[in-house]
Short mmCIF file of C-alpha atoms in Angstrom, two decimals:
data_model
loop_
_atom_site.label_atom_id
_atom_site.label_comp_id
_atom_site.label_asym_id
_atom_site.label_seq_id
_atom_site.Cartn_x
_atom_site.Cartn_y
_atom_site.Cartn_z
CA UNK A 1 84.09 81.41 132.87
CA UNK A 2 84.22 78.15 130.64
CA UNK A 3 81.14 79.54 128.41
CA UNK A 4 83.46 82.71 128.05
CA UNK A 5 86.06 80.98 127.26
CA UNK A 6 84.72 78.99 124.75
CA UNK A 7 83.30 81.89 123.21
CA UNK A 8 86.49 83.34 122.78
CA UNK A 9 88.18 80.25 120.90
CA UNK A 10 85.06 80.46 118.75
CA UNK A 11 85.74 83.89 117.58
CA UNK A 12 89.19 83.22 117.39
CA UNK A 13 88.78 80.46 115.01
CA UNK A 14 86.03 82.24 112.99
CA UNK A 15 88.60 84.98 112.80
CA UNK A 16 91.48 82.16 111.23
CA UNK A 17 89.01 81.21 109.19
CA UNK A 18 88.48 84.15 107.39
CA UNK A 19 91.43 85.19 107.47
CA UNK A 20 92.81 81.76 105.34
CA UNK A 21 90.07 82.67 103.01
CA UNK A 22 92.18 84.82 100.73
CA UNK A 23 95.04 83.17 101.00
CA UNK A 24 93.48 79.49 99.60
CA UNK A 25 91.62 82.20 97.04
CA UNK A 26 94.80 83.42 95.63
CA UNK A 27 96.83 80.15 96.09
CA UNK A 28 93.95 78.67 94.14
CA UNK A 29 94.05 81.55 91.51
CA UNK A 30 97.72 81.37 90.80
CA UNK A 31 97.41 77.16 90.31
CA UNK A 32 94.94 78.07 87.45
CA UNK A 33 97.08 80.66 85.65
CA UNK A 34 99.50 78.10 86.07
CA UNK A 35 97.18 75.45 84.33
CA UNK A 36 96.16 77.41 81.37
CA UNK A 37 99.54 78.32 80.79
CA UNK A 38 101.48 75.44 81.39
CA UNK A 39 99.11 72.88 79.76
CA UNK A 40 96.16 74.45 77.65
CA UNK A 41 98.38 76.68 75.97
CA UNK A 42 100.66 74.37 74.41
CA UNK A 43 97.37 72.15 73.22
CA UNK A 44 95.88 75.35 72.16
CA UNK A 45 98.98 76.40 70.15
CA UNK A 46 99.22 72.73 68.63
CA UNK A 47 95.68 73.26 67.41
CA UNK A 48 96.36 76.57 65.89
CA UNK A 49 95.21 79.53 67.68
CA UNK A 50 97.30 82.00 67.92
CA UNK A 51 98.71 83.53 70.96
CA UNK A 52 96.72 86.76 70.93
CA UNK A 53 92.94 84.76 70.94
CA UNK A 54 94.52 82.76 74.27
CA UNK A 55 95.31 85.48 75.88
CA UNK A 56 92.37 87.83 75.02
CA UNK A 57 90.15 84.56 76.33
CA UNK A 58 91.35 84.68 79.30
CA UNK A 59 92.45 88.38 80.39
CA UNK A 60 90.26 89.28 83.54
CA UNK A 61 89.01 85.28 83.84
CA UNK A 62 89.50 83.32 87.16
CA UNK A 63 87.96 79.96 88.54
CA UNK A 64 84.39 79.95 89.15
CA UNK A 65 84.60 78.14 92.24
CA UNK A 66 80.41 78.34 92.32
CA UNK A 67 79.69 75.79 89.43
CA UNK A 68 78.79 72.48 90.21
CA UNK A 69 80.36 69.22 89.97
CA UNK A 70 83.86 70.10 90.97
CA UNK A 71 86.62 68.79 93.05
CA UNK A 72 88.43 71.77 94.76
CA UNK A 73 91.47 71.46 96.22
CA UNK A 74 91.40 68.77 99.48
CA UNK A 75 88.35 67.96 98.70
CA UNK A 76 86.71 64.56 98.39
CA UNK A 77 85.88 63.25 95.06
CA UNK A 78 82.43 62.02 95.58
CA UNK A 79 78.82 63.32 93.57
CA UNK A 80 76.90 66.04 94.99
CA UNK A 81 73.78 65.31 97.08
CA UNK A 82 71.56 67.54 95.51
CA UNK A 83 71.27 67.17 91.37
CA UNK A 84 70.81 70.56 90.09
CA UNK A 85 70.37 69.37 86.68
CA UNK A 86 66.94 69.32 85.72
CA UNK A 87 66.95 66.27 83.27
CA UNK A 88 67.43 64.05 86.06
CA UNK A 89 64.85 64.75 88.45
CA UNK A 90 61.21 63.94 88.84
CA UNK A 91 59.60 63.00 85.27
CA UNK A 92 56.68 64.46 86.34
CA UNK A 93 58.52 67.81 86.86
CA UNK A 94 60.09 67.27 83.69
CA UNK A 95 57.59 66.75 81.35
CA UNK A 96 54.91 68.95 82.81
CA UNK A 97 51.81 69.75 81.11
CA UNK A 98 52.39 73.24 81.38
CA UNK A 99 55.97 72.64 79.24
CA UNK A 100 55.22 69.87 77.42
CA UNK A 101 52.00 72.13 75.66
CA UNK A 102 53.85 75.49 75.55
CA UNK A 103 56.78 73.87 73.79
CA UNK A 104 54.19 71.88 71.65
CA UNK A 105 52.31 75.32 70.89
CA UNK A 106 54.97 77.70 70.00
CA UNK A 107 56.47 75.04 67.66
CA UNK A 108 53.54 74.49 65.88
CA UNK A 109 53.41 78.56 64.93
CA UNK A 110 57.04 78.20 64.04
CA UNK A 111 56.91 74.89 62.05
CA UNK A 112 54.40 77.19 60.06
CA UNK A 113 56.92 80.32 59.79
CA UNK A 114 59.66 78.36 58.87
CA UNK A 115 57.90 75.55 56.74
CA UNK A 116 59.73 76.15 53.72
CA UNK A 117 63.19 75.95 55.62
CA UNK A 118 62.48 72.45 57.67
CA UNK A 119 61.01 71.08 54.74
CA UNK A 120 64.47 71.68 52.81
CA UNK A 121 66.53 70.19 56.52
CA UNK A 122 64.06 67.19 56.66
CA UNK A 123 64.61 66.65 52.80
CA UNK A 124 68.47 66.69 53.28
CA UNK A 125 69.20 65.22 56.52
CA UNK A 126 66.36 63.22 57.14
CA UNK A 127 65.15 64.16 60.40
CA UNK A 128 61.41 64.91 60.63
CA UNK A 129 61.07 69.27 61.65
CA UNK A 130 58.79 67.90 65.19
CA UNK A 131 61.55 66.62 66.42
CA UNK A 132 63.99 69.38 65.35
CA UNK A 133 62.00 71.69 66.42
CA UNK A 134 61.36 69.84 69.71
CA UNK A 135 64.81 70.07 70.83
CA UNK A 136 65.28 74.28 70.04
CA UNK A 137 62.66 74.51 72.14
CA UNK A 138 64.38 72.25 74.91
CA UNK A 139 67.72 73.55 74.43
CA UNK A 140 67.26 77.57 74.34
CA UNK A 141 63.13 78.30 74.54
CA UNK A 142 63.63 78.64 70.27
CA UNK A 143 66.71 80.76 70.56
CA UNK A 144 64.70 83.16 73.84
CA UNK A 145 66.90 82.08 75.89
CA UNK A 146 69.34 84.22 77.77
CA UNK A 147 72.79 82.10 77.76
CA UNK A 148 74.65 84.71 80.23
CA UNK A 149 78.31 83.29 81.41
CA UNK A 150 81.87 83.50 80.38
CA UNK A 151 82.47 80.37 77.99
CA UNK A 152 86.28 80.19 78.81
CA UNK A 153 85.66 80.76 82.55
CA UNK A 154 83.03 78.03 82.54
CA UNK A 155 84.98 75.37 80.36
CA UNK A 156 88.48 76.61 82.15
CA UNK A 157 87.10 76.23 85.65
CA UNK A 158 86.21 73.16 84.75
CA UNK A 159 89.17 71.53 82.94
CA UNK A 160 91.24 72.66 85.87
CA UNK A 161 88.59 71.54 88.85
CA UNK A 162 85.65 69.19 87.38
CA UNK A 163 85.30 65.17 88.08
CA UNK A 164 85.75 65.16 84.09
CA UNK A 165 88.91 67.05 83.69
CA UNK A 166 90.15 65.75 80.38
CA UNK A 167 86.97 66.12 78.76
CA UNK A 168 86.60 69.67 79.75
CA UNK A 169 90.07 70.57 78.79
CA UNK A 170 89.28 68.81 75.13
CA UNK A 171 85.86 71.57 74.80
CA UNK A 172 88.57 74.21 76.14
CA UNK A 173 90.60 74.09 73.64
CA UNK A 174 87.97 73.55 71.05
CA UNK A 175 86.21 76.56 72.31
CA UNK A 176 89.66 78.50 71.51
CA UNK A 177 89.90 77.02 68.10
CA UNK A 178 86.33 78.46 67.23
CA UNK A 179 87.50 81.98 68.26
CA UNK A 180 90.96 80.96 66.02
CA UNK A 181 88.74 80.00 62.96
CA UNK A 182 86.51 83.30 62.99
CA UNK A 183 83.39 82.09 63.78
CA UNK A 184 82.56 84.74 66.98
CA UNK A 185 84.63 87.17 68.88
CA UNK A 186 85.86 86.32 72.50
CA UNK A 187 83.58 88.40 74.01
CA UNK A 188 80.68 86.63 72.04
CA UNK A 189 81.51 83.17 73.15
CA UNK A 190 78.55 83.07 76.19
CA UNK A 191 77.71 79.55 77.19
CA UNK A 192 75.09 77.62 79.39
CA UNK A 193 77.06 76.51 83.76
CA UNK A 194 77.97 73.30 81.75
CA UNK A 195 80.15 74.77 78.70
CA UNK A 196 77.13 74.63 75.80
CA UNK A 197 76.95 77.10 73.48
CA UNK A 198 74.20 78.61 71.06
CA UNK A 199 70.57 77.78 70.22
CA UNK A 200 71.37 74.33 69.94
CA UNK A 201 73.36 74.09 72.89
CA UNK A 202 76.21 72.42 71.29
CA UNK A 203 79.77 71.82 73.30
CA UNK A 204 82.57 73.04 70.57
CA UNK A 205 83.63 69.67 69.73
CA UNK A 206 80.14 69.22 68.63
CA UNK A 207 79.73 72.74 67.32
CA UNK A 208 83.55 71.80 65.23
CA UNK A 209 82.14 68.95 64.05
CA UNK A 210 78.63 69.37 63.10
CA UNK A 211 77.48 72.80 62.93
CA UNK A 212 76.39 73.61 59.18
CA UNK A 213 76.29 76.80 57.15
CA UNK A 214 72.90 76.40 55.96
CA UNK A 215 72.16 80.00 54.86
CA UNK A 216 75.05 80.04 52.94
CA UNK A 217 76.93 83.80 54.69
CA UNK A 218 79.97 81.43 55.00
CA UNK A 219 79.87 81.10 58.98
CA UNK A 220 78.49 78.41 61.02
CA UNK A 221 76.05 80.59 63.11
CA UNK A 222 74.00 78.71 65.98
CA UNK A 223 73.64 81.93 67.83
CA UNK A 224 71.62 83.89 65.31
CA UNK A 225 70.94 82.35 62.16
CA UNK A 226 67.87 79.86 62.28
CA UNK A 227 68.77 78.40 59.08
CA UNK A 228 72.01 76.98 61.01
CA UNK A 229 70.75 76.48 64.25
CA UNK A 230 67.75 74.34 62.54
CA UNK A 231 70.08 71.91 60.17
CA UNK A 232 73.41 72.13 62.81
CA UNK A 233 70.54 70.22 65.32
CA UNK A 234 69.18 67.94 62.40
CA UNK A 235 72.94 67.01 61.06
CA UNK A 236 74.08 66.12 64.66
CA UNK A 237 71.11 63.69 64.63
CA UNK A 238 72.02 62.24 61.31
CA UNK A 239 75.81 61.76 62.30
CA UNK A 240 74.49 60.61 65.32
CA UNK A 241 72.42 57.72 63.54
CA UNK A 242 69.19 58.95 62.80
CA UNK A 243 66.83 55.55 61.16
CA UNK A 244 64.95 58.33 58.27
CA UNK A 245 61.40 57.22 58.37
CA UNK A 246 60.70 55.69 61.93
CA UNK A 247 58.78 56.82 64.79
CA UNK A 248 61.21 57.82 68.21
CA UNK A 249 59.32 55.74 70.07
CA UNK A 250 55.13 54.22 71.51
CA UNK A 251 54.07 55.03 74.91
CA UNK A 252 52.69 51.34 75.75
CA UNK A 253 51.11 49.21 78.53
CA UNK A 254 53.49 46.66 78.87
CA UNK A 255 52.62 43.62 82.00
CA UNK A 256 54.06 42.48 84.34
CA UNK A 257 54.62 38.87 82.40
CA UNK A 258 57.00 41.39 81.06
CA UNK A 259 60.08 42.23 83.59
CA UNK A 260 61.08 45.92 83.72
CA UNK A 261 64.49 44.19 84.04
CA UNK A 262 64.40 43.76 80.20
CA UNK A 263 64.96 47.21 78.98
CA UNK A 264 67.57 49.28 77.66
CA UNK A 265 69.58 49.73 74.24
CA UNK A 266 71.79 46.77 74.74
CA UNK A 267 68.11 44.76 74.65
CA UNK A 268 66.40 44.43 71.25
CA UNK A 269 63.25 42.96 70.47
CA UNK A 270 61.21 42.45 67.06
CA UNK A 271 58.02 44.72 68.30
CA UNK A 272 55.70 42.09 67.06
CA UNK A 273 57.24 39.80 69.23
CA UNK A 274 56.81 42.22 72.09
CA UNK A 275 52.49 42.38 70.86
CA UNK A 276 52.50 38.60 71.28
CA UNK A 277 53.77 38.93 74.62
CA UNK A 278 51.10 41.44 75.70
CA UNK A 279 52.63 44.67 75.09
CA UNK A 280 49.99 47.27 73.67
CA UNK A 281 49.92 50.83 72.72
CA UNK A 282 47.93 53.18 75.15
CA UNK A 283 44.27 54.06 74.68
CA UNK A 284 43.84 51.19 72.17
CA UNK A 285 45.84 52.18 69.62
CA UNK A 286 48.03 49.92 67.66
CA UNK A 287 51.30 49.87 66.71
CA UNK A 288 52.57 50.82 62.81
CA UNK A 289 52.11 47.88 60.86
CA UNK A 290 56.06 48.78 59.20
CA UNK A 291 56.75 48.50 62.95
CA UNK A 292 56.09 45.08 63.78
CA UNK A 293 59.09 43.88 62.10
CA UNK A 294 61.30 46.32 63.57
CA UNK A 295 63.74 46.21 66.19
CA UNK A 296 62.49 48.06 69.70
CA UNK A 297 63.71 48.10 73.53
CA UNK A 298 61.45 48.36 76.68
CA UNK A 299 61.82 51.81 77.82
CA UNK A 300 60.90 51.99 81.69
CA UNK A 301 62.10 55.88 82.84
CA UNK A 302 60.43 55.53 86.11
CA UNK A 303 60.91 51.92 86.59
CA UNK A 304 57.25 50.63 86.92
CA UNK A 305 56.11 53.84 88.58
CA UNK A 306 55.90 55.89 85.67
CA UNK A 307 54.44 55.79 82.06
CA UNK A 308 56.15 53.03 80.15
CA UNK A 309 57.33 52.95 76.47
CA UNK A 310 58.22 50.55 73.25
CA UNK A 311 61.36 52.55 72.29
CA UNK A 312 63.08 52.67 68.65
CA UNK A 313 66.78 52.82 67.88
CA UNK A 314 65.88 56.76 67.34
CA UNK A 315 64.90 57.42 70.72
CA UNK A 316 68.70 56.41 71.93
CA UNK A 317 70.24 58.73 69.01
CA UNK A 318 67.78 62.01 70.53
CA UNK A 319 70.23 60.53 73.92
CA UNK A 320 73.62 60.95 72.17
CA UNK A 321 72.24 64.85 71.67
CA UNK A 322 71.90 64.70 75.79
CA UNK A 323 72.08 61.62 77.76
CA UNK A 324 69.02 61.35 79.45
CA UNK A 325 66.33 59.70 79.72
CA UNK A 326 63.51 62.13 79.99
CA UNK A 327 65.25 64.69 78.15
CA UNK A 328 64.82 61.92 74.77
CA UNK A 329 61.00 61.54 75.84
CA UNK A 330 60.47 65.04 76.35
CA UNK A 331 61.80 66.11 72.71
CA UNK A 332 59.58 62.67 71.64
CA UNK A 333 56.91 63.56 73.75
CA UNK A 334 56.55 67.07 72.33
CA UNK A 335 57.05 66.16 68.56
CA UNK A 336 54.24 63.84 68.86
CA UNK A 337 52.31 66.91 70.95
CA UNK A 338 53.45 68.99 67.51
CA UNK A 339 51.72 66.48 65.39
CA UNK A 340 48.20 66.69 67.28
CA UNK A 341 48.91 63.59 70.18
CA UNK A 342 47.23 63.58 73.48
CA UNK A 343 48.94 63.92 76.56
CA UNK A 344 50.72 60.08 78.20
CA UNK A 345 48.43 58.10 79.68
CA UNK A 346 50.70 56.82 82.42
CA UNK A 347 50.94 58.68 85.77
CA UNK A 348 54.03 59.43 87.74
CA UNK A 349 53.74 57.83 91.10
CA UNK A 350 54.74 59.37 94.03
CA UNK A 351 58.61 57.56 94.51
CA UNK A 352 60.67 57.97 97.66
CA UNK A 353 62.57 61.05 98.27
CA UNK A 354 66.03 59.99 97.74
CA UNK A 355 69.06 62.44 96.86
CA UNK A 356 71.67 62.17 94.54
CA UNK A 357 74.03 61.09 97.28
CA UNK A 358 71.32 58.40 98.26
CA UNK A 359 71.38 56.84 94.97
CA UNK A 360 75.22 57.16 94.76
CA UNK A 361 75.28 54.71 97.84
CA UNK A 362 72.77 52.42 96.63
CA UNK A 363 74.43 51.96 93.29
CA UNK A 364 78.35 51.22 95.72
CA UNK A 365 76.10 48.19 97.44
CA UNK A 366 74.82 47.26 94.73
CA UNK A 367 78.38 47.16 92.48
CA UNK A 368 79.83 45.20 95.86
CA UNK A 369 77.08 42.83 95.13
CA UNK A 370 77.91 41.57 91.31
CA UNK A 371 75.64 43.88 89.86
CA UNK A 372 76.23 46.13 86.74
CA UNK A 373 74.92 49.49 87.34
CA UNK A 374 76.95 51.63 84.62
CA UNK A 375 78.60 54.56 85.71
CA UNK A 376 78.47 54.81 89.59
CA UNK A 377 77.15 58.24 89.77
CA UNK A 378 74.12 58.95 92.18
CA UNK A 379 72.04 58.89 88.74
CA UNK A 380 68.84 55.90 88.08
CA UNK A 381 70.18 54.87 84.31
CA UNK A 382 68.65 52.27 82.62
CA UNK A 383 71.92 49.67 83.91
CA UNK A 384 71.32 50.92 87.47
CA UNK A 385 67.09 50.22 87.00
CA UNK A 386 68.28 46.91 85.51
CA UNK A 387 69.96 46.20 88.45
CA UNK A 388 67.52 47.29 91.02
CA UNK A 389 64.90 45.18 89.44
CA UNK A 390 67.15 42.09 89.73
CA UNK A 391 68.29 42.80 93.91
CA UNK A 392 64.51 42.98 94.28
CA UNK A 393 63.38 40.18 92.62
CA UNK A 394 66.48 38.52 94.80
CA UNK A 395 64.92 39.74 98.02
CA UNK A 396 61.48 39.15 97.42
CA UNK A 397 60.53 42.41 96.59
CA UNK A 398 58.04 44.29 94.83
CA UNK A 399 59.89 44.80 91.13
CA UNK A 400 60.09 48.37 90.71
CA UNK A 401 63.39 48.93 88.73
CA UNK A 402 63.27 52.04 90.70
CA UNK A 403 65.87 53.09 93.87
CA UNK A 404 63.34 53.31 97.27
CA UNK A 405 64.42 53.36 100.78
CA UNK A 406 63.08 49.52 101.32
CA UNK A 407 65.40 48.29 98.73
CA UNK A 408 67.92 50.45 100.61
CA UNK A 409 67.55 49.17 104.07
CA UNK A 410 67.60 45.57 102.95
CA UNK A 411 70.70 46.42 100.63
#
């Protein structure tokens, strides 16, 4: 009788449930039409677009309650425990052999193809064609790439639901203001789950600031014109602070003399300082003599369980194009690859399996502890590393610089 029972409240419930599905659907529906209309539109207008481009960008467009990183309505505010985005997962994933030589091989044919055109880009914006050409290949497979969804039901969605509202809202109404200008139609504005759009993979604030008619046809064309996807990618990196003659960056065997607590761009070091303290370049190699005098920063993406690297200023400006580690070394990685380098030396040890969530905690204990791990967001940074190195070094640990579940438990 009780099992009945309780099989009858379960049903019940299931059958509330479902039922309250629609209802939150369309409650959340109508607080979006309210959004765009109520605060995007007025931005929009401010910014010129007319009336007709808003509304055509958003006829048949609702939120895409699917994409990641958002805060729906009663929920908790917290990071996901899964990260779906590849740049910040395992570096061993990341920079494969199998991608890091496929990039490497189709940019070599291309570098040929299109020799004349990156010689021209590299001439005027100072940005050597590997590393161009490394991130087209990173960003959309050399324009193969099939970029499928809605741009103003990604970038809406978001402005209205993301952790990051205000930013989102800013690329939404820069993403009208494209359409406004005459650059692409509304129906040709198609965009990556995060709001990027064309070859490059540009957000429209970038694309409004730094995309480049380089063919000279009068538009700004990431999305089919080479020419402008090539120089839009090398004037980014140029506004972005691109040093015009220097390396990205050494892999290096670097000792233990030398704490993994000392890297990061807020930590510069004359590189021939960093030789006298025992740093080397891999398999014997030696660093640029032009380098020695130069400024450089420890690079440690895997704490001390992964290849490590004598970084340049460079490396950190290939971050302001995406802010991540291994994506930076992977564009580095595969210029050098371009050029005729060898594969790293340095292995990827096997690391704890800890989630996003996991890390997310770790950083909270470690913040309520004095330490400065940057943003508090479930990702290793080089601030959260930083930090790591110095609770183990308190505890009489092991320095790693890298999150691991004994570090947790004694956290």
């Amino acid at each position: 009788m009780i099992d009945r029972l309780c099989r009858l409240l379960l049903v019940l419930l299931l059958l509330a449930i479902t039922a309250a599905a629609p209802a939150r659907a369309a409650s959340l529906d109508a607080g979006f039409r309210t959004f765009l209309e109520a605060d995007i539109w007025p931005a929009a207008r401010a910014e010129g677009v007319p009336r007709g481009v808003f509304d055509a960008a958003f006829t048949g467009v609702s939120a895409d309650t699917k994409l990641p990183d958002l805060v729906l309505p009663g929920g908790k505010d917290t990071v996901a425990e899964i990260n779906f985005q590849s740049e910040f997962k395992s570096g061993a994933d990341y920079l494969s052999e199998r991608a890091v030589a496929g990039n490497a091989a189709t940019a070599r044919k291309l570098r040929s193809r299109y020799g004349d055109l990156l010689s021209r880009i590299e001439q005027r914006y100072g940005v050597p064609a590997p590393i161009i050409l490394a991130i087209w290949g990173r960003e959309s497979a050399f324009g193969a790439a099939k970029i499928p969804m809605n741009a103003f039901e990604v970038l809406g969605t978001k402005a209205f639901l993301s952790r990051r509202k205000a930013m989102f809202r800013e690329e939404l109404v820069a993403a009208l203001k494209i359409v406004a200008d005459g650059h692409l139609k509304v129906s040709e504005m198609k965009s990556s789950w995060a709001g990027a759009l064309g070859q490059p993979q540009f957000m429209p604030t970038k694309f409004l600031k730094y995309a480049v008619d380089f063919d000279g046809d009068g538009r700004r064309d990431i999305w089919n014109s080479v020419p402008d996807t090539l120089a839009s990618i090398a004037n980014y990196l140029k506004a972005a602070g691109w040093q015009a003659g220097r390396d990205w960056g050494f892999e290096a065997e670097i000792p233990a003399a030398v704490s993994c607590r000392g890297e990061g761009p807020d930590k510069a070091y004359r590189i021939g300082d960093l030789v006298d303290a025992g740093v080397s370049r891999v398999a014997g190699r030696t660093f640029p003599k032009d380098e020695l005098s130069a400024t450089g920063h420890l690079l440690f993406p895997a704490g001390r369980l992964g290849p490590s690297f004598v970084a340049t200023p460079n490396f950190y400006v290939i971050k302001e194009y995406n802010n991540s580690d291994l994506y930076a070394l992977f564009v580095g990685h595969v210029a050098d690859r371009i050029q005729g380098a060898g594969p790293l030396v340095g292995a990827w040890r096997k690391t704890d399996r800890l989630t996003r969530g996991d890390v997310f905690r770790m950083q909270e204990k470690l913040v309520a502890n004095g330490r400065d791990v940057g943003a508090v967001d479930g990702l290793a940074g080089f601030k959260t590393r930083r930090s790591i190195g110095e609770a183990e070094a308190r505890l009489g640990l092991p320095e790693t610089c890298w999150p691991s579940r004994a570090l947790v438990a004694r956290l």
